[in-house]
XYZ file of C-alpha atoms in Angstrom:
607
model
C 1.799 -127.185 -126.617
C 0.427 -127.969 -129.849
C 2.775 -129.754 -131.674
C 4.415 -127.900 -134.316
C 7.332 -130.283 -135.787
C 6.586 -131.468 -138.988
C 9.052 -134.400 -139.228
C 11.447 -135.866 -136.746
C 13.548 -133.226 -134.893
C 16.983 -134.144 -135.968
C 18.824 -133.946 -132.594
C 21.925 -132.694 -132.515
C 25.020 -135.193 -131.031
C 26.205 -134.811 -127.317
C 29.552 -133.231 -126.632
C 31.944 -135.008 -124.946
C 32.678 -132.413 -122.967
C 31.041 -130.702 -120.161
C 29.752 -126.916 -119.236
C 32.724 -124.659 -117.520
C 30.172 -123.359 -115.106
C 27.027 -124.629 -114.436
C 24.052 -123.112 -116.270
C 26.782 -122.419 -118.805
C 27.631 -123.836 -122.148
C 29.871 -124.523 -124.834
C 29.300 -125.233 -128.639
C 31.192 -127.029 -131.630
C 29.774 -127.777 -134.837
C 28.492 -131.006 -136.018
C 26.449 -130.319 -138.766
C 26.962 -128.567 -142.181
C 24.421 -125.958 -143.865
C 23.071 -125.342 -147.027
C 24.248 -122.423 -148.964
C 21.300 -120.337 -148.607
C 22.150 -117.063 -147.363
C 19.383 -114.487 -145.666
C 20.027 -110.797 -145.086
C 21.064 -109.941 -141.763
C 18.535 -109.624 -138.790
C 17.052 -105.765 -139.432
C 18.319 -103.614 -136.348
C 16.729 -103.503 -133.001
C 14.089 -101.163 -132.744
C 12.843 -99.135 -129.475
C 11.230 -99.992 -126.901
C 7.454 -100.544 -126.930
C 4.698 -98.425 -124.839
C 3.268 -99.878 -122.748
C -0.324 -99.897 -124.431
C 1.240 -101.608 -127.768
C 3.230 -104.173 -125.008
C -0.125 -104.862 -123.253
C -1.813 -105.138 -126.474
C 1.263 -107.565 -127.735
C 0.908 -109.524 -125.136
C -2.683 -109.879 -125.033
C -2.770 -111.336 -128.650
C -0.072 -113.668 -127.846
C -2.278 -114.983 -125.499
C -5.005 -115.972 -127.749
C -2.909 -117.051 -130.177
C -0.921 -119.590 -127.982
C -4.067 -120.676 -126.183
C -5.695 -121.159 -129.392
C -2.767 -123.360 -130.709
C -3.275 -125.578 -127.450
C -6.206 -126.797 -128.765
C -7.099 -129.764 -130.162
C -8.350 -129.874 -133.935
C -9.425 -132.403 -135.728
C -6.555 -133.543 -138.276
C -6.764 -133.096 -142.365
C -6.289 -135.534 -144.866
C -4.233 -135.328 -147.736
C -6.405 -137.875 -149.371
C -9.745 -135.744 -148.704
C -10.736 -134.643 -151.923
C -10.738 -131.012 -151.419
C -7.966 -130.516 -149.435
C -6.049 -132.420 -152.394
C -7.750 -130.231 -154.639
C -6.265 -127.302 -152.949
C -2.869 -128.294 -152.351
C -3.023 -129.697 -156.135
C -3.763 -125.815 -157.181
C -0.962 -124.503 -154.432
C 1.807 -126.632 -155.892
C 0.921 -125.315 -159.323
C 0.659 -121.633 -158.203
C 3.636 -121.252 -156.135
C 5.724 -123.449 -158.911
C 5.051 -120.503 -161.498
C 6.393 -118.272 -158.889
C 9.331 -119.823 -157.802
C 10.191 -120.028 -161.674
C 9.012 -116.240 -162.115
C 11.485 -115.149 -159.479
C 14.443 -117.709 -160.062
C 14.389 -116.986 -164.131
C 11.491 -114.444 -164.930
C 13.362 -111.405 -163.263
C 10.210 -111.189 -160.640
C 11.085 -109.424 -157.801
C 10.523 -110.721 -154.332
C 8.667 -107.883 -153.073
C 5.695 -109.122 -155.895
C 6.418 -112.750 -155.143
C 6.004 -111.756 -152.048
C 2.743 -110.325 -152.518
C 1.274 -112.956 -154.531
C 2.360 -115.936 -152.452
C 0.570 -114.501 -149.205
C -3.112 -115.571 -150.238
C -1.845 -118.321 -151.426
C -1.464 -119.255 -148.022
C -5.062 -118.340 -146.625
C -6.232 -122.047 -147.051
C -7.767 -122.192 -143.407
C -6.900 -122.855 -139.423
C -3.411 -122.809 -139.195
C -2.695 -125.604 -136.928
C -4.748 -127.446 -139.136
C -2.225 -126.745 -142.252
C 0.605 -126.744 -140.956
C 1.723 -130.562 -141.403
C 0.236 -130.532 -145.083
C 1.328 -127.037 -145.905
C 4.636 -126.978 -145.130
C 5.739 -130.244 -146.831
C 4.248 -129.226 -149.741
C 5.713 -126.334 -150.156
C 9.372 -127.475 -149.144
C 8.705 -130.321 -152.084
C 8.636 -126.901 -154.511
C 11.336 -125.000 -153.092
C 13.846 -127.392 -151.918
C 16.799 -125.046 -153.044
C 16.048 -122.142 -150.655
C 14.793 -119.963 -153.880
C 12.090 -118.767 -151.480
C 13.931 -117.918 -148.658
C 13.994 -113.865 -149.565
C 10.174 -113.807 -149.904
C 9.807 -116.032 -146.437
C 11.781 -112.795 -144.761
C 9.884 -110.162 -146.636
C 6.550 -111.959 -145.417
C 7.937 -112.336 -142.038
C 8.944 -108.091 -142.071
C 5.718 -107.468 -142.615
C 3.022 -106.482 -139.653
C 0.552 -108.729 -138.181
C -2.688 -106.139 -138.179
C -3.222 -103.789 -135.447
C -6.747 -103.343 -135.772
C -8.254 -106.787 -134.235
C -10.687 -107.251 -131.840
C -9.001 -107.902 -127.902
C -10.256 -111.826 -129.076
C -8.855 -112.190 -132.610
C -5.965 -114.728 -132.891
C -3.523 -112.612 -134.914
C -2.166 -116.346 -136.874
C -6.063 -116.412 -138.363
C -5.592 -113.281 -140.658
C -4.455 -113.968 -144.033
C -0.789 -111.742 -142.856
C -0.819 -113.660 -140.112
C -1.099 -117.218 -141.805
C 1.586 -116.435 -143.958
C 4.275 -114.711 -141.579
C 3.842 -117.754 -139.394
C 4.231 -120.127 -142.642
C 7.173 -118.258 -143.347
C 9.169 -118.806 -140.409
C 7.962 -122.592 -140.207
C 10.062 -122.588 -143.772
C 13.143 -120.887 -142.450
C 13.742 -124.104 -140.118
C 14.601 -126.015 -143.173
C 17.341 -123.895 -144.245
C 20.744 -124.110 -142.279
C 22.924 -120.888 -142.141
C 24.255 -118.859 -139.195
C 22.156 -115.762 -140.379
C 18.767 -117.531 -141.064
C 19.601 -118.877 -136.740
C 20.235 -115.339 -136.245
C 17.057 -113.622 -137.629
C 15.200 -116.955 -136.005
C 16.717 -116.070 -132.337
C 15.739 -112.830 -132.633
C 11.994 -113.786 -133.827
C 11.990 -116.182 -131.094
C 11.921 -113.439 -128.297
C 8.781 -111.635 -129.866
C 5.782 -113.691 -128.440
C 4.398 -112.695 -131.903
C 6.797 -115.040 -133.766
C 8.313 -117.238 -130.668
C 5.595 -119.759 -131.385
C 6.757 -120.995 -134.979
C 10.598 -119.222 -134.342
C 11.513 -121.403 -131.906
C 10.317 -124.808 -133.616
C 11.984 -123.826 -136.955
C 15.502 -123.363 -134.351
C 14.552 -126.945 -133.226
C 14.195 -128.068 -136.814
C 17.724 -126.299 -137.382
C 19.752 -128.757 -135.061
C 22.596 -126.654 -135.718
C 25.709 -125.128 -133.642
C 24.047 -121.662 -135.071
C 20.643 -122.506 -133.931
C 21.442 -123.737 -130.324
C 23.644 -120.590 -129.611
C 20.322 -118.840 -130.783
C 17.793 -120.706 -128.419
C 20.222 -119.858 -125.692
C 20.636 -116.005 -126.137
C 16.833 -116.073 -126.693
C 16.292 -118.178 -123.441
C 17.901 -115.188 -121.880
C 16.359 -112.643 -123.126
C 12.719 -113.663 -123.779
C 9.848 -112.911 -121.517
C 6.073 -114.315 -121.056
C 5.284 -116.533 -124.023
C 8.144 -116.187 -125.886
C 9.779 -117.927 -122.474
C 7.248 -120.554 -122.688
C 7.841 -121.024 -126.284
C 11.894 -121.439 -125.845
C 11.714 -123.775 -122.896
C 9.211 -125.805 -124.639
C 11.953 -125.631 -127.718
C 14.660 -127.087 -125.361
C 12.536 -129.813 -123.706
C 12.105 -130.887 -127.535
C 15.849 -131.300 -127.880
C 16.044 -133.139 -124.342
C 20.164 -133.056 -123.859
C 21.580 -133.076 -120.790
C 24.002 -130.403 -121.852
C 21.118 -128.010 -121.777
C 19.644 -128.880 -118.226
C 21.268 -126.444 -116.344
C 20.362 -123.601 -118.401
C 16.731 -124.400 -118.829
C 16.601 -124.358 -115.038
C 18.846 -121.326 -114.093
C 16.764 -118.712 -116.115
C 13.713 -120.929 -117.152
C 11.091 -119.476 -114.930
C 12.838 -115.578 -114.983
C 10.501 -113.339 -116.418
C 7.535 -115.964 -116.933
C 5.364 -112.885 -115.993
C 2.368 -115.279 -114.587
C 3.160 -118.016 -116.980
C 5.360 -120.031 -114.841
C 2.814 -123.321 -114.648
C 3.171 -123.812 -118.741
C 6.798 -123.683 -118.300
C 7.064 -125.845 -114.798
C 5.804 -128.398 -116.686
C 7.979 -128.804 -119.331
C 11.183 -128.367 -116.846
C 9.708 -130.866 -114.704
C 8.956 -134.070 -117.581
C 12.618 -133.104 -119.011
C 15.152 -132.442 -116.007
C 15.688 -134.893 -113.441
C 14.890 -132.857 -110.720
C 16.446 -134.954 -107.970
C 19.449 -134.541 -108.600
C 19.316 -130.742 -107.890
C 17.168 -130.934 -105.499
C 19.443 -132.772 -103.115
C 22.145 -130.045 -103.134
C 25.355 -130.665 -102.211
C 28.941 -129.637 -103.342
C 29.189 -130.311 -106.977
C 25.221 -127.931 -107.561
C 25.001 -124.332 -107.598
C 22.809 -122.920 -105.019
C 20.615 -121.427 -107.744
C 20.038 -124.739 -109.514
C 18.763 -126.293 -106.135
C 16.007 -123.013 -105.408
C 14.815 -123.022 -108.997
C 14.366 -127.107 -109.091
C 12.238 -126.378 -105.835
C 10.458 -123.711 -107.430
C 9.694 -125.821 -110.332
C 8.057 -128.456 -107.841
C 6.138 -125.743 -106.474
C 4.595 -124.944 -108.885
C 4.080 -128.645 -110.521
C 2.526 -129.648 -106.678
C 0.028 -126.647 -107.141
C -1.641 -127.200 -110.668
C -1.825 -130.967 -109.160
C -3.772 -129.825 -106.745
C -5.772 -128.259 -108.567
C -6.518 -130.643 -110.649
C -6.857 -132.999 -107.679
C -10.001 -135.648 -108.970
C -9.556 -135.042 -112.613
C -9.542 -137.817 -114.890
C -5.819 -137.128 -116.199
C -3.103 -137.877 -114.364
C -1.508 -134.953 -112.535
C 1.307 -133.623 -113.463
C 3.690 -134.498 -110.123
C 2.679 -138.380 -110.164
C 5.311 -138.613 -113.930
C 8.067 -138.749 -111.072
C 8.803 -141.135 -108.530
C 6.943 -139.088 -105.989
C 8.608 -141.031 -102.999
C 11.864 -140.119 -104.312
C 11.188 -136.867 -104.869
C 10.278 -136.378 -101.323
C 12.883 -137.998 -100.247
C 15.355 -135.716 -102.496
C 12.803 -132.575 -101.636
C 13.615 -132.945 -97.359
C 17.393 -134.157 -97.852
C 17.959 -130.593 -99.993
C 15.772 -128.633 -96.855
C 18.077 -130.471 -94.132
C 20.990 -129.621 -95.865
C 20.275 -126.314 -97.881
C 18.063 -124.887 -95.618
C 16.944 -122.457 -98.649
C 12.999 -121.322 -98.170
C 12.063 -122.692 -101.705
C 12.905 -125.951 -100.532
C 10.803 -125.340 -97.429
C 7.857 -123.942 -99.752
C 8.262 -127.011 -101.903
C 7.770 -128.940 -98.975
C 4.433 -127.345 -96.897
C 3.108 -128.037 -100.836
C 3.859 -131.638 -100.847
C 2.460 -131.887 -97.550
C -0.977 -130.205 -99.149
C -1.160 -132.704 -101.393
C -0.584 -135.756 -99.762
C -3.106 -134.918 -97.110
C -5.894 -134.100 -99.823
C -4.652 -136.896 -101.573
C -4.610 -139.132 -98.626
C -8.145 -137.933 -98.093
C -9.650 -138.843 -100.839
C -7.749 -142.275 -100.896
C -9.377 -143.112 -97.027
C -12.989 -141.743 -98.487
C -12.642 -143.955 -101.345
C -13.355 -141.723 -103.863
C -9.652 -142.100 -105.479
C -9.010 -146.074 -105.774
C -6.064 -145.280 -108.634
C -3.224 -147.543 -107.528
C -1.255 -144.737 -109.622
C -1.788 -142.568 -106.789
C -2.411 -144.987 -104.072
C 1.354 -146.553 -104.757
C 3.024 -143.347 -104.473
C 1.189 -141.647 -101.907
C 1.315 -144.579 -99.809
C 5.018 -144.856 -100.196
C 5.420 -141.231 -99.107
C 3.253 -141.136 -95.405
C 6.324 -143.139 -93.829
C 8.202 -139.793 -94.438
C 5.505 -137.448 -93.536
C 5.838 -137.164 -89.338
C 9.466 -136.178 -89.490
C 8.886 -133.436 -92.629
C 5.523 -132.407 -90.562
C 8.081 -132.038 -87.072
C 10.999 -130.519 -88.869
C 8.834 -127.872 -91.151
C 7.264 -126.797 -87.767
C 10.633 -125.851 -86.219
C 13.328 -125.423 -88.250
C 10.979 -124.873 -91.672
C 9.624 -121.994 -89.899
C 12.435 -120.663 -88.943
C 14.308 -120.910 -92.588
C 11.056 -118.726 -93.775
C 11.489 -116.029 -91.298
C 15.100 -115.749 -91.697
C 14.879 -115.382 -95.612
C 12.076 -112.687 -95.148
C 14.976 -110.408 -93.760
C 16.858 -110.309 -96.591
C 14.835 -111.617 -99.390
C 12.520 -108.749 -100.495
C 11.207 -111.328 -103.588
C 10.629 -114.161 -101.448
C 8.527 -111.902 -99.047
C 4.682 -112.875 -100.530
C 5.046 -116.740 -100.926
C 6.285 -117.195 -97.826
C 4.358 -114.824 -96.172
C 1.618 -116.703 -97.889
C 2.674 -119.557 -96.808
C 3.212 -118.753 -93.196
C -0.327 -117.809 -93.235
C -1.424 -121.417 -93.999
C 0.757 -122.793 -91.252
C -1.357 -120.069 -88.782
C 1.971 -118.696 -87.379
C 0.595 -116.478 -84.762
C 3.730 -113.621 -86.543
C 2.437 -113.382 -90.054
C -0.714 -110.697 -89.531
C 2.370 -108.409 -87.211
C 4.758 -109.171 -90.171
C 1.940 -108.237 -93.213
C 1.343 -105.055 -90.631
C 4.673 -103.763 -90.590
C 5.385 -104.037 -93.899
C 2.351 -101.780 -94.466
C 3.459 -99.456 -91.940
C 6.984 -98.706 -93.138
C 5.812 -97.979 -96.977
C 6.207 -94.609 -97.117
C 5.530 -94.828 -101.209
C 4.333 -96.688 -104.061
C 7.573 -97.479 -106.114
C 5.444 -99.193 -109.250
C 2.445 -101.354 -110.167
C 3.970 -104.113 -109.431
C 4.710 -102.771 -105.643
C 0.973 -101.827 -105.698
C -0.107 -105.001 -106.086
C 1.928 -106.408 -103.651
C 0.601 -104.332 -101.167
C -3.147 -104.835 -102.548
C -2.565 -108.522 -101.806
C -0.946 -108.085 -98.076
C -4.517 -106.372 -98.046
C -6.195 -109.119 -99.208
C -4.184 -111.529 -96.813
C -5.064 -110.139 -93.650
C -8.535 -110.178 -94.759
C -8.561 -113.951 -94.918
C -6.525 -113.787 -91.310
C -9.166 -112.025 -89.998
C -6.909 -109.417 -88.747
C -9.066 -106.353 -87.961
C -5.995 -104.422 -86.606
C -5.271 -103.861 -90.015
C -7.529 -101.072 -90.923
C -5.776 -98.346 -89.448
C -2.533 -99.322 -90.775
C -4.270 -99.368 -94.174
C -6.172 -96.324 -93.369
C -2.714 -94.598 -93.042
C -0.807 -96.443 -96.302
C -3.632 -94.728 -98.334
C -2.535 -91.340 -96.333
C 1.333 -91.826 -97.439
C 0.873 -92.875 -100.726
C -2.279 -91.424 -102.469
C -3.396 -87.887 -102.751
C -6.893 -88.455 -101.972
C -7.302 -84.466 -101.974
C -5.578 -83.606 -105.321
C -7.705 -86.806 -106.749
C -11.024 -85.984 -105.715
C -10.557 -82.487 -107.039
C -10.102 -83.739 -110.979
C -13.074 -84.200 -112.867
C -14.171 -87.914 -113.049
C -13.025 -90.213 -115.968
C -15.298 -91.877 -118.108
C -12.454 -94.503 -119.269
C -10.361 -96.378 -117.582
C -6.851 -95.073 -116.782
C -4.829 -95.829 -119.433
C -2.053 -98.389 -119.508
C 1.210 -96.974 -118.096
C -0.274 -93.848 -116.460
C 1.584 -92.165 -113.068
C -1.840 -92.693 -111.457
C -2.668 -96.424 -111.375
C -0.468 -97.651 -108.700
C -2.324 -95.241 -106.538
C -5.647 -95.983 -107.381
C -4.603 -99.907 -107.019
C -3.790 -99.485 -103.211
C -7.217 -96.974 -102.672
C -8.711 -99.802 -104.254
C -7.448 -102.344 -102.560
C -7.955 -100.541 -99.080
C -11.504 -100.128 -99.975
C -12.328 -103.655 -100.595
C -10.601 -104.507 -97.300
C -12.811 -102.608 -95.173
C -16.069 -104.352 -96.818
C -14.597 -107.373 -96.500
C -14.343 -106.475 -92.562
C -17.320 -104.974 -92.657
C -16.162 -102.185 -90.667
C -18.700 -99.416 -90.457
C -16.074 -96.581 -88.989
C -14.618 -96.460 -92.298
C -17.439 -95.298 -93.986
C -16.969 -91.940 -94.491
C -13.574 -92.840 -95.872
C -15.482 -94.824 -98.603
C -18.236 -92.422 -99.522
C -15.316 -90.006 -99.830
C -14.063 -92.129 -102.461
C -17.084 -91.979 -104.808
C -15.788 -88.907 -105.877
C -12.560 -90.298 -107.091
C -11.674 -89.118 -110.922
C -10.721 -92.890 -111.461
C -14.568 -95.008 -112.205
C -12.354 -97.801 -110.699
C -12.015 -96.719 -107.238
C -15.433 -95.265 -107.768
C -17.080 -98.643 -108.647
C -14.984 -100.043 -105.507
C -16.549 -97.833 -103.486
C -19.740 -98.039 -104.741
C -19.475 -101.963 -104.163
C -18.286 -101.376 -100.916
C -21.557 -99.912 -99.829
C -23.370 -102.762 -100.042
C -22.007 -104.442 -97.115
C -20.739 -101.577 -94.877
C -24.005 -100.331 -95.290
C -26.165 -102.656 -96.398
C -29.726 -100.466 -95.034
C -28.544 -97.552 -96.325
C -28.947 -96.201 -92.994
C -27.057 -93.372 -92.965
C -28.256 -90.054 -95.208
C -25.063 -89.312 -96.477
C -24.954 -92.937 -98.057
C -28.444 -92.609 -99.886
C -27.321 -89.234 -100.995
C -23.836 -90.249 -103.019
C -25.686 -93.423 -104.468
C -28.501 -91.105 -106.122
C -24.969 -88.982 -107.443
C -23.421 -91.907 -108.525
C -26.925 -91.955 -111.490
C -24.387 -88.673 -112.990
C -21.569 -90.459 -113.189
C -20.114 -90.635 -116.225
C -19.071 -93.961 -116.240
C -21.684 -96.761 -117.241
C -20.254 -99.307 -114.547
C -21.120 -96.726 -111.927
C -24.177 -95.670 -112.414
C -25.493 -99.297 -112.796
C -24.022 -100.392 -109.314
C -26.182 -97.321 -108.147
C -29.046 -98.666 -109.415
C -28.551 -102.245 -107.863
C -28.336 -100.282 -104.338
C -31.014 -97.777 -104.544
C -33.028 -101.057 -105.528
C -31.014 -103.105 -102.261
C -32.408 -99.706 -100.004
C -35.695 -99.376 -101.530
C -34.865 -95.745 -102.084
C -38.207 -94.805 -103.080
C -36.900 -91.055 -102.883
C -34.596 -91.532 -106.160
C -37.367 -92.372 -108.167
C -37.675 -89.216 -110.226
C -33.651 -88.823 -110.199
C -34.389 -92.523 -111.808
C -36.649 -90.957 -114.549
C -34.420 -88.357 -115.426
C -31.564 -91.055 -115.816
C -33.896 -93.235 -118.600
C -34.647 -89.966 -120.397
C -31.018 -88.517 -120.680
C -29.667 -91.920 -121.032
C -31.901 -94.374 -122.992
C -29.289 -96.811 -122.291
C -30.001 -96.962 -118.473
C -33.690 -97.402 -119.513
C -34.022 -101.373 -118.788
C -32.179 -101.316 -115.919
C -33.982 -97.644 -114.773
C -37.636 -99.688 -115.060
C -36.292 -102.959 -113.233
C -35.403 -100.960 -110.210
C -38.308 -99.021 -110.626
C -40.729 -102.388 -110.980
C -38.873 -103.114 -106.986
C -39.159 -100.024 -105.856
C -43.193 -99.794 -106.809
């Protein structure tokens, strides 16, 4: 995370007392506020679509990446950046005095201040801007203006790759909330909790809370650590690791990686350099169950990023802790607990080690960083190797009974231990869905595909064969007319056309030729994805283009109405040396000049 605090975080004191429950806390105040009131937090609004929440999150993502980044630092001796915070000081001076005694409103200072603010990369300005303009408006004048800016809309229009904080709205929003951090009342921690569960705001939301250090602002972080999701998470764990109490362990690990919707490396790592992970790990009496599975999941998911980043020049991430006593705390909590995220922890250590090992034996890692610690751990590793292959197994197909979340990482990672049950167990599951409940369940069953492909299981294919039966109307589907665009976000139909997908790619990764009319049937899909699947899927289940019917649909596929389509057409007629489609090529380059490169490459191979 870039870093975003602009002067030491000023930590608030440790109670003396501790948490009624674990992953529970309590809060007294210990530091006072300025009087600077803010209005109260606007009303929550309804829910988003799921376009807008796709196109939300996607923004968020190039913003936070983008703020990950290293840039190179400013000076506030460089002549022109002087220069312009020289002419900044002087402009927003005359406004602060315009609104405090020139009966200005703050919608106009509002207005004014915001290009003000467009001096360049944000992370770049932050640790000059923000100073400077806290020197103007120590008093809190501003703080009206700071919310009106923040009300306002980051713009909607951007392209998928524009970082939202690089627009001149978006510089100052962010700006905005930086300078809320500096002003201590229970309703600016309010608005700033709420801000921090928008990935939009969490960013700059979350650092002003740190800044805060209040009883206000902590009681903020923690409703927003409950009620954040993707980035926003990130941003609020990283906001707690900041504060580093021990008060605040529990919590951070109870809900940290809930609702991390694929994010959960960028906030394993923070949980991991911050909470002594031991401790939980071991179990016993006086640790909630909970607190024990999500340490191990946290190690999980540290062991795998240092994997792979296995050879890299940094250090990885799991050699910051004593990695022997780690293990040791990692089997002593599987012994005891017998919970299958301890188990999972362990077939990961076990991963690493041997790679590590490896390497260490082939001399191409000579770090006595790693050699230490690995070293100090291969004592340990025949028992852990004898116990995961009894009793670990066991714990993982005992959990899969009555588990239904743990069911794809340990089925996963049953599959690397090449337990003879896993294909039978993948099977069955296929065989008793008798409908696709979401996306997310059609994913899930895309990757049990995708598993027994890399088992090598070719009894799959029927059972796949008659998931598509149960849960997509291949009928009803191939009698719409076919899409141009891609289905769009939150339609009925794309859980169905992820499993056709998914069943198609399965039986070219097989290779298995008896499905092939199931596949041509499939080019006529009203979804261009399952079209393009299918069209890909030609190329290995019939690679010759042997069979008539086959040559047939690919000189179709030059109608389709999709771009994607017709171009993988192209690329097989070429791979067949169709020399039949050539005038059905000719037609293509005159109807649709922008087929005309690719129409006279295919016709150079085919000539």
């Amino acid at each position: 995370m870039a870093e975003m605090s602009l002067e030491e975080t000023e930590s608030t004191p440790p109670l003396n007392r501790e948490p009624r429950e674990p992953g529970t806390m309590e809060f007294e105040e210990v530091t006072s506020t300025a009087a600077v009131m803010a209005p109260a937090p606007s009303a929550d609004v309804a829910p988003l679509s799921a376009a807008v929440q796709q196109r939300i999150n996607r923004a968020a993502t190039v913003e936070h990446l983008a703020a990950r980044r290293a840039l190179p630092e400013l000076s506030a001796s460089d002549p022109e950046v002087k220069k312009k915070l020289s002419e900044l000081r002087t402009e927003l001076t005359l406004l602060v005095t315009d609104l405090r005694w020139g009966g200005q409103s703050t919608k106009e200072t509002a207005e004014r201040t915001i290009p003000l603010l467009n001096l360049g990369p944000l992370q770049q300005w932050i640790p000059l801007l923000v100073p400077t303009i806290l020197e103007i408006d120590r008093a809190g004048d501003l703080v009206p203006v700071w919310i009106n800016i923040i009300e306002q809309e980051d713009p909607v229009d951007l392209p998928s790759d524009a970082n939202p904080a690089e627009t001149i709205i978006g510089r100052a929003r962010r700006i905005a909330i930086l300078m809320l951090g500096y002003y201590k009342t229970a309703e600016i921690s309010e608005l700033l909790g709420k801000l921090a569960t928008d990935s939009r705001s969490s960013l700059y939301a979350t650092r002003s809370l740190v800044k805060q250090a209040t009883v206000a602002a902590m009681k903020a972080l923690a409703v927003a650590l409950r009620d954040s999701e993707g980035w926003a998470k990130v941003d609020v764990i990283d906001a707690f690791a900041i504060i580093n109490q021990p008060r605040f362990y529990e919590i951070m690990l109870a809900s940290g990686l809930d609702h991390a919707n694929g994010l959960e490396s960028y906030i394993a790592a923070p949980l991991f350099r911050t909470i002594p992970l031991e401790n939980y790990l071991r179990g016993g009496d006086n640790v909630v169950p909970r607190l024990t599975q999500q340490a191990a999941l946290v190690v999980s998911q540290v062991l795998q990023e240092s994997m792979n980043n296995a050879g890299g020049t940094s250090l990885p991430l799991i050699f910051e802790h004593d990695l022997p006593a780690l293990t040791t705390a990692l089997f002593e909590g599987a012994k005891s607990t017998q919970y299958w995220q301890l188990v999972i922890a362990l077939h990961r250590l076990g991963l690493l080690l041997g790679r590590y090992w490896a390497e260490i034996s082939r001399g191409t890692i000579q770090n006595q960083r790693f050699v230490q610690q690995i070293y100090a751990c291969l004592p340990m590793m025949p028992e852990i190797e004898h116990w995961m292959n009894i009793t670990g197994r066991d714990v993982l197909w005992e959990a899969l009974s009555y588990q239904e979340e743990s069911f794809f990482p340990i089925i996963k990672i049953l599959g690397e231990l090449h337990d003879p049950r896993t294909s039978q167990a993948l099977i069955a599951r296929l065989d008793t869905t008798t409908q696709l409940a979401d996306r997310q369940h059609a994913i899930l069953l895309g990757q049990i595909c995708d598993m027994l492909v890399q088992l090598g299981d070719r009894r799959a294919v029927g059972s796949i064969r008659e998931l598509v039966k149960r849960t997509v109307n291949i009928d009803a589907r191939a009698m719409r007319g076919k899409r141009r665009d891609n289905l769009p976000v939150g339609d009925a139909d794309i859980p169905g056309s992820i499993v056709y997908g998914a069943a198609i790619r399965t039986f070219a990764q097989f290779g298995d030729r008896s499905t092939l009319d199931f596949i041509l049937r499939a080019t006529n899909d009203f979804d261009p994805y399952v079209r393009t699947q299918a069209l890909e899927a030609l190329k290995s289940i019939d690679s010759q283009g042997e069979d008539a019917s086959t040559r047939m649909v690919v000189r179709e596929a030059l109608n389709d109405p999709r771009d994607t389509v017709v171009r993988v057409a192209c690329q097989l007629i070429t791979q067949y040396h169709d020399v039949e489609s050539v005038a059905s090529l000719r037609i293509l380059a005159e109807t649709r000049p922008e087929f005309a490169a690719a129409v006279q490459e295919t016709l150079r191979q085919l000539v």
